[in-house]
Short mmCIF file of N, CA and C and ligand atoms in Angstrom, two decimals:
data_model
loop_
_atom_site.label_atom_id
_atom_site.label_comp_id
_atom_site.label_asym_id
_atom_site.label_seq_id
_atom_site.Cartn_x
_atom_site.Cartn_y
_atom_site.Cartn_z
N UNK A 1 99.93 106.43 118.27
CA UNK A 1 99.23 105.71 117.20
C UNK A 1 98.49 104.50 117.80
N UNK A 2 97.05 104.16 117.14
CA UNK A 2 96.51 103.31 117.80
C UNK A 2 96.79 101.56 116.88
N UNK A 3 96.69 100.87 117.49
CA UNK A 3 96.79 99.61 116.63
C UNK A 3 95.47 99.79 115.46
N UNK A 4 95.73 99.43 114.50
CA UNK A 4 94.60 99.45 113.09
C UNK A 4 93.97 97.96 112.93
N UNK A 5 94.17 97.05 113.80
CA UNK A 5 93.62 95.90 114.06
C UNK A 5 92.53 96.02 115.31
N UNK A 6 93.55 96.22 116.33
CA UNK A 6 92.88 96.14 118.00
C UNK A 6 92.62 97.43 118.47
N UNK A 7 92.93 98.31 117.97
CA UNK A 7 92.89 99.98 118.38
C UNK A 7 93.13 100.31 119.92
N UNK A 8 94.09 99.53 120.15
CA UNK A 8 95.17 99.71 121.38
C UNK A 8 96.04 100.42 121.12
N UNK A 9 96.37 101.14 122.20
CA UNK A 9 97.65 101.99 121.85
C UNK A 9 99.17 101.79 121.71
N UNK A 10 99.64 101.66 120.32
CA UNK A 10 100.44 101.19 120.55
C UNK A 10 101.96 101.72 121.18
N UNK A 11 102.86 100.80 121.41
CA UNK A 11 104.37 100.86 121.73
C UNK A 11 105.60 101.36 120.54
N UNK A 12 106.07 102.18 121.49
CA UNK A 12 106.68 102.17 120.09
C UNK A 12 108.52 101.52 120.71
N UNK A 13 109.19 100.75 119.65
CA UNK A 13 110.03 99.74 120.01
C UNK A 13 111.45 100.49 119.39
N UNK A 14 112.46 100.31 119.84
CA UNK A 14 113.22 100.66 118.93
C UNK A 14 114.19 99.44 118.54
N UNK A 15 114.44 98.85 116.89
CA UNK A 15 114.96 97.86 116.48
C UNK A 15 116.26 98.65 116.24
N UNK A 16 117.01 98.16 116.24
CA UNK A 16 117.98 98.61 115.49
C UNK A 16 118.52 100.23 115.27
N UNK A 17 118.19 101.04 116.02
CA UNK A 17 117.57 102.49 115.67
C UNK A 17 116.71 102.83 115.13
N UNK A 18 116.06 101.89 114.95
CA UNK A 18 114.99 102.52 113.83
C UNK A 18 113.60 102.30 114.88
N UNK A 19 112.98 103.55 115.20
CA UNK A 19 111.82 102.98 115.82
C UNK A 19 110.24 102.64 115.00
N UNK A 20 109.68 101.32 115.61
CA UNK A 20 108.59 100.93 114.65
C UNK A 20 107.52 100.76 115.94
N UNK A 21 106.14 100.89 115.12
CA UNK A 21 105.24 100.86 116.60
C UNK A 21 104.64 99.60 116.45
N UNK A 22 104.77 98.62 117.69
CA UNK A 22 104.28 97.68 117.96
C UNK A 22 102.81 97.31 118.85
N UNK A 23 102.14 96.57 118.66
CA UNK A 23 100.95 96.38 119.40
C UNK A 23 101.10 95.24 120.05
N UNK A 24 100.77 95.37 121.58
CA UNK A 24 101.29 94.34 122.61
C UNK A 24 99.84 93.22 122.51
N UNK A 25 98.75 94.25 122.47
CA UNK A 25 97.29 93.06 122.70
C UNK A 25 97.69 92.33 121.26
N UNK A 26 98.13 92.17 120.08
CA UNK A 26 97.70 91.29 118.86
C UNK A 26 99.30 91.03 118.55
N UNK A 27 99.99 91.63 118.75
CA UNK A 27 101.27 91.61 118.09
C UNK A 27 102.02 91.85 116.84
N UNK A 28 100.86 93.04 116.39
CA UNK A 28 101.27 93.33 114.90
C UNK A 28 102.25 94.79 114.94
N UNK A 29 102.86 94.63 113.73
CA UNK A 29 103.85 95.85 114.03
C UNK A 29 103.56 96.90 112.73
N UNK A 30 103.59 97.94 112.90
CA UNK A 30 103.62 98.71 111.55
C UNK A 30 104.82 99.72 111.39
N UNK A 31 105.30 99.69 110.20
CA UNK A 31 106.49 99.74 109.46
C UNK A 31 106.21 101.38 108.48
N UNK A 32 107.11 102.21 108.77
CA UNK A 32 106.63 103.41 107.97
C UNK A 32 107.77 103.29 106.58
N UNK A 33 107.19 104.05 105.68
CA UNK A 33 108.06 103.96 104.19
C UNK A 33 109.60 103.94 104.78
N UNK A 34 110.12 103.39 104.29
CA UNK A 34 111.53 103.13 104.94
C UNK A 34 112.16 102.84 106.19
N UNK A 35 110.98 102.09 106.88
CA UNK A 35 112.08 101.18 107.80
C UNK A 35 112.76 100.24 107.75
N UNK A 36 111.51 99.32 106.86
CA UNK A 36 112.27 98.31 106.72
C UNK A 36 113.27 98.26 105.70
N UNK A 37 113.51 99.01 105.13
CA UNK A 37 114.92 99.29 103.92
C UNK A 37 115.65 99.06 105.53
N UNK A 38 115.73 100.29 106.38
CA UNK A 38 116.67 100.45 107.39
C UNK A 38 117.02 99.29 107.93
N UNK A 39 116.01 98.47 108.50
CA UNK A 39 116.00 97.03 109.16
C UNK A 39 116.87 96.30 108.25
N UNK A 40 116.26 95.86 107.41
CA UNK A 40 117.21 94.76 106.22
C UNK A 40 118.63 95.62 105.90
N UNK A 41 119.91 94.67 106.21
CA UNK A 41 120.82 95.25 106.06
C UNK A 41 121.46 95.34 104.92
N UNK A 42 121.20 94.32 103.85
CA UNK A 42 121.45 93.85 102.46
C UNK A 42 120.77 94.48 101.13
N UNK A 43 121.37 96.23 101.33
CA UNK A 43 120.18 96.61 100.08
C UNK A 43 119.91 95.55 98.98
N UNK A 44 120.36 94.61 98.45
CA UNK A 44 120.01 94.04 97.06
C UNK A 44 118.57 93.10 97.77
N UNK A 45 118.84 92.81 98.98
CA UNK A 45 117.74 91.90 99.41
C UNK A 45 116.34 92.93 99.50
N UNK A 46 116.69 93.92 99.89
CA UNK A 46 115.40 95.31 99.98
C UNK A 46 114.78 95.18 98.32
N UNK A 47 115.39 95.78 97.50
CA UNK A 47 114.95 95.93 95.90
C UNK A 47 114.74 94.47 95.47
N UNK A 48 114.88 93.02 95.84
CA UNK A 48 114.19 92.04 95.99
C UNK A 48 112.75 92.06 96.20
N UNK A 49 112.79 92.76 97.41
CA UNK A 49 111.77 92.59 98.25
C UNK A 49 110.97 93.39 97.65
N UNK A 50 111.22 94.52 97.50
CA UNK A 50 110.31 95.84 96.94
C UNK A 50 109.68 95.12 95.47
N UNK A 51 110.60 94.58 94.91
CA UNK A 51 110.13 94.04 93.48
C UNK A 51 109.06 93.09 93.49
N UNK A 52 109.32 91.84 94.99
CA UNK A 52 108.44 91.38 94.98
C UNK A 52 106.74 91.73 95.41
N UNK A 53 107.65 92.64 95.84
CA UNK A 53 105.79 92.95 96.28
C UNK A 53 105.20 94.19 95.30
N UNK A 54 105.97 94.71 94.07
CA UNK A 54 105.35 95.82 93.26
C UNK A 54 104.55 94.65 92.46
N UNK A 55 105.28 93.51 91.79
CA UNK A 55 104.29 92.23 91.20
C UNK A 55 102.76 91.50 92.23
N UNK A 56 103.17 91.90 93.72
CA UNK A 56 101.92 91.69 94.58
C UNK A 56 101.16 92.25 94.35
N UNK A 57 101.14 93.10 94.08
CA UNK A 57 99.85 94.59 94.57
C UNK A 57 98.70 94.03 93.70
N UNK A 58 98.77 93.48 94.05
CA UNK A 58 97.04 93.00 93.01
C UNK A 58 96.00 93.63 93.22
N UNK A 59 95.85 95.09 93.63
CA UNK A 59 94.82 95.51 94.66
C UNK A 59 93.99 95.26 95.05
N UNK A 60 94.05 94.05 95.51
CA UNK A 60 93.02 93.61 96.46
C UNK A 60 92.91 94.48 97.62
N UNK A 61 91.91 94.89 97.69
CA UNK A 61 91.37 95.97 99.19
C UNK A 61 91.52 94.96 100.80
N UNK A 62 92.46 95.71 101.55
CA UNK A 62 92.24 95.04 102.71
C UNK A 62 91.08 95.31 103.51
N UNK A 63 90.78 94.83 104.60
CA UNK A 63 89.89 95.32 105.38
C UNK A 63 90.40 96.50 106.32
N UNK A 64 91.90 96.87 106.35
CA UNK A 64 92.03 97.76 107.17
C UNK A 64 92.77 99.17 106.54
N UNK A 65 92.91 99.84 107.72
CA UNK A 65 93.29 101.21 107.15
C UNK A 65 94.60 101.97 107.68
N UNK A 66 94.86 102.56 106.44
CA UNK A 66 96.34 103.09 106.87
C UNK A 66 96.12 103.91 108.19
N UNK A 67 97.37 103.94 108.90
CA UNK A 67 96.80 104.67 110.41
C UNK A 67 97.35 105.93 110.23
N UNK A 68 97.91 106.02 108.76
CA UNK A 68 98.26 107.72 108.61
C UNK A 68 97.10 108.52 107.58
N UNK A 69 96.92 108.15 106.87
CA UNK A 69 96.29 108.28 105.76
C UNK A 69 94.63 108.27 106.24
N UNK A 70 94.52 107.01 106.34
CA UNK A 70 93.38 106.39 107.09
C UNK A 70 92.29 105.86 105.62
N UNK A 71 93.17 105.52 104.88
CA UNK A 71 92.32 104.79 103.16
C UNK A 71 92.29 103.12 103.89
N UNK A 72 91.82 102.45 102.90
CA UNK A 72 92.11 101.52 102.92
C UNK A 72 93.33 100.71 102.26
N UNK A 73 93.92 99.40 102.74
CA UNK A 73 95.38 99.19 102.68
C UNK A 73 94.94 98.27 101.22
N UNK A 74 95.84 98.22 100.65
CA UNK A 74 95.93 96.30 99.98
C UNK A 74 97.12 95.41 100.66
N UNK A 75 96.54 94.23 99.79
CA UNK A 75 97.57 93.05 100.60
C UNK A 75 98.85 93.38 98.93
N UNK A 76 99.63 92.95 99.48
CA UNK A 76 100.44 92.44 98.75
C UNK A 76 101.16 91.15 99.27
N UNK A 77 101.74 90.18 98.41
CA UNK A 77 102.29 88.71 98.86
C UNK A 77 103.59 89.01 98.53
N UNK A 78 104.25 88.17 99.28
CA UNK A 78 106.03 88.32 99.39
C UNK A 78 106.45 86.66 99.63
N UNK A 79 107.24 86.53 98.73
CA UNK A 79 108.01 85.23 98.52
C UNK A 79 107.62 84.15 97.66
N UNK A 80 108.38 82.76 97.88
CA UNK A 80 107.91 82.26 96.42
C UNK A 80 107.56 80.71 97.15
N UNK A 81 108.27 80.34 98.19
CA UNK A 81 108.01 79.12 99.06
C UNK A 81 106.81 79.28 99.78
N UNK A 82 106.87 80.41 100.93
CA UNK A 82 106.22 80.81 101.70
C UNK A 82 105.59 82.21 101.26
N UNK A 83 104.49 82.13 101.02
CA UNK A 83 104.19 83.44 100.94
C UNK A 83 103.55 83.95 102.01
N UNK A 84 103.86 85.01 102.54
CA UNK A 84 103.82 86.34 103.59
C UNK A 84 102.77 87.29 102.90
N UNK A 85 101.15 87.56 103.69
CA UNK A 85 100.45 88.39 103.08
C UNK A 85 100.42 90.06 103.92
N UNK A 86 100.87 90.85 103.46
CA UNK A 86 101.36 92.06 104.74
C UNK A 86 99.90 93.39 103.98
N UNK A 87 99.92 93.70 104.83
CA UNK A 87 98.96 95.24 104.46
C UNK A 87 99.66 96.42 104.19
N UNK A 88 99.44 97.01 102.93
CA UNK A 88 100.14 98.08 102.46
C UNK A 88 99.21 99.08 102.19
N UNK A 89 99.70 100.41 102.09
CA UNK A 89 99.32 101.37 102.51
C UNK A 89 99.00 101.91 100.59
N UNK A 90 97.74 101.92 99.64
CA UNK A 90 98.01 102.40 98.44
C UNK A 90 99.37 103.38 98.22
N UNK A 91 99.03 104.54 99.42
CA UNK A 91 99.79 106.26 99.33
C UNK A 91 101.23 106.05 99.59
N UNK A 92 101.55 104.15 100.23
CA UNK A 92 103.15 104.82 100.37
C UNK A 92 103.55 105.03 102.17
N UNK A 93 102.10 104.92 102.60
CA UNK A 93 102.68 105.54 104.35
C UNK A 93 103.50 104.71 104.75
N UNK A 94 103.16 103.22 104.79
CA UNK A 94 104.12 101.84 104.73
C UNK A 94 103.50 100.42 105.01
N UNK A 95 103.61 99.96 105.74
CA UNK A 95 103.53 98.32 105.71
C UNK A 95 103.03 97.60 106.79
N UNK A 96 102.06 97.03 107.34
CA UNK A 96 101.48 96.66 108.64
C UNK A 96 101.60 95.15 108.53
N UNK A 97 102.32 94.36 109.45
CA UNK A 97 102.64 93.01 109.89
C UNK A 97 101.83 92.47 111.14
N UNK A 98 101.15 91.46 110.61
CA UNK A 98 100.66 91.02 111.64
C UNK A 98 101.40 90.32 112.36
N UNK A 99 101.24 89.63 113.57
CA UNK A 99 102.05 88.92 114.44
C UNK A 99 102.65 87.95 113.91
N UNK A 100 104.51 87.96 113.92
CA UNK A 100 104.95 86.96 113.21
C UNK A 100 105.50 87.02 111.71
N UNK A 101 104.35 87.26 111.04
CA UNK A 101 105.49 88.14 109.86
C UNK A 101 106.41 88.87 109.26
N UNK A 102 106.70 89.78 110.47
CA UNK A 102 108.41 90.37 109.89
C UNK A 102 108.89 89.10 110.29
N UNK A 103 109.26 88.38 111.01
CA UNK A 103 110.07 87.41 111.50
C UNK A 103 110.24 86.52 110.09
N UNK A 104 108.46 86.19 109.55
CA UNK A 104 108.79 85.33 108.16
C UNK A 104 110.01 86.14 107.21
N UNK A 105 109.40 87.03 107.25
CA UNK A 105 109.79 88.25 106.25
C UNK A 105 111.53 88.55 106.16
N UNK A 106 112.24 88.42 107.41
CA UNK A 106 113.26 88.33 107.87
C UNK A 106 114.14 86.85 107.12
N UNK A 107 113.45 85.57 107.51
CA UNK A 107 113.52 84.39 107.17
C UNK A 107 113.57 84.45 105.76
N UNK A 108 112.35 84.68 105.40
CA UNK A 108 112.58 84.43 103.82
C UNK A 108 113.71 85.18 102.90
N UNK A 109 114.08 86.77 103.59
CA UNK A 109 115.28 86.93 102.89
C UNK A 109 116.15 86.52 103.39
N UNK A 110 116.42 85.36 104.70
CA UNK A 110 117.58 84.93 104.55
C UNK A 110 118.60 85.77 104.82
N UNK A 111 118.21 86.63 105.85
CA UNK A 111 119.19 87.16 107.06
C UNK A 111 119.71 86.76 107.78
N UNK A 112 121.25 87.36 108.50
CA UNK A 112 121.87 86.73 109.24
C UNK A 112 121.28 86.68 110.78
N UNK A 113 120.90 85.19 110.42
CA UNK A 113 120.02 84.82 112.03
C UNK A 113 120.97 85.49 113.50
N UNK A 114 121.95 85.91 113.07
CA UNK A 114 122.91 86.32 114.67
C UNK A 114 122.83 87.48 113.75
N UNK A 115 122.44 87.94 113.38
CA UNK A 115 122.38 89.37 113.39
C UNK A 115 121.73 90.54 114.87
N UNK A 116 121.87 91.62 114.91
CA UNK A 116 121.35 92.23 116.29
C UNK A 116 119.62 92.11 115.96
N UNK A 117 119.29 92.40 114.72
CA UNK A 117 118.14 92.50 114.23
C UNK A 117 117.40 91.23 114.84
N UNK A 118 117.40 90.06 114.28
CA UNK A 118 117.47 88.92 115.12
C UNK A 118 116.84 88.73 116.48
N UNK A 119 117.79 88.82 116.84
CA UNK A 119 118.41 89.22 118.45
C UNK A 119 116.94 90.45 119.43
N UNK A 120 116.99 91.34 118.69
CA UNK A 120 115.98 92.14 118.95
C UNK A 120 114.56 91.50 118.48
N UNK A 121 114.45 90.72 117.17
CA UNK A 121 112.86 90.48 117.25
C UNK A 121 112.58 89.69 118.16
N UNK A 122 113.45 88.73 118.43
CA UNK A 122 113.37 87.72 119.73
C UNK A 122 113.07 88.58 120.67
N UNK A 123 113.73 89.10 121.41
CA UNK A 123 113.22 89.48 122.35
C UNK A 123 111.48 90.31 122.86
N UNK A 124 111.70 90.89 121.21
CA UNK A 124 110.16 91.47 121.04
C UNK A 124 108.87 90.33 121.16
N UNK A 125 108.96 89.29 120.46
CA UNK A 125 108.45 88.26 120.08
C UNK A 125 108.39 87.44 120.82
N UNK A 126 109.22 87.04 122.18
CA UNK A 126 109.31 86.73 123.24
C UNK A 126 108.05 86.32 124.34
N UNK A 127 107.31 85.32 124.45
CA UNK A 127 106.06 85.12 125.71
C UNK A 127 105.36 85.50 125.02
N UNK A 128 104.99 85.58 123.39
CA UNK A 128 103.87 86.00 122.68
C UNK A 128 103.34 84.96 121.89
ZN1 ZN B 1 96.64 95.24 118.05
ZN1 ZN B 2 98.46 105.88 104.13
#
């Protein structure tokens, strides 16, 4: 898969078991329908999350495109302090983070910072 920002090829990482493909030139990661359920360990914090962003979908058209599908994404916003603007896929393929935002995304639900999850974005996130 190529990055849908930089159209580099991306990496693909494995968090947690769950593998997500990362882009080393920009640092954005994209997330297929259910990873990040997998990632977040706290289903009630997931159906949070999902809720908050079914009230996002404002469809506003992103400028970019699903890298499965290949439509164009919308933004949806996540949170209520900080809001996190992520690219979503209309069809469902999943969720594209630019550099830094799962990490918000992580933060704002208020995960356990020593979690492995954690632990692993650091290292991903690491000299970037
Ligand atoms: Zn990129
Ligand atoms: Zn799609």
């Amino acid at each position: 898969m190529n990055c849908i920002v930089c159209n580099e090829p991306m990496v693909v990482l494995e968090l947690d078991e769950v593998e997500i493909d990362h882009c080393l030139a920009c640092g954005g990661t994209w997330l297929d329908s259910g990873e990040l359920e997998a990632i977040l360990e706290n289903p009630r914090e997931v159906r949070e999350m999902l809720g908050e962003m079914a009230k996002g979908a404002a469809h506003k058209r992103s400028d970019r495109n699903c890298p499965i599908c290949l439509k164009k994404m919308e933004y949806v916003t996540v949170g209520k302090s900080v809001e996190v603007r992520l690219d979503k896929c209309p069809q469902g393929h999943g969720l594209w983070f630019d550099k830094g935002e799962l990490e918000q995304i992580l933060h704002l639900f208020d995960t356990d910072r020593h979690s492995k999850v954690h632990g692993l974005l650091r290292e991903m996130f690491k000299n970037k």
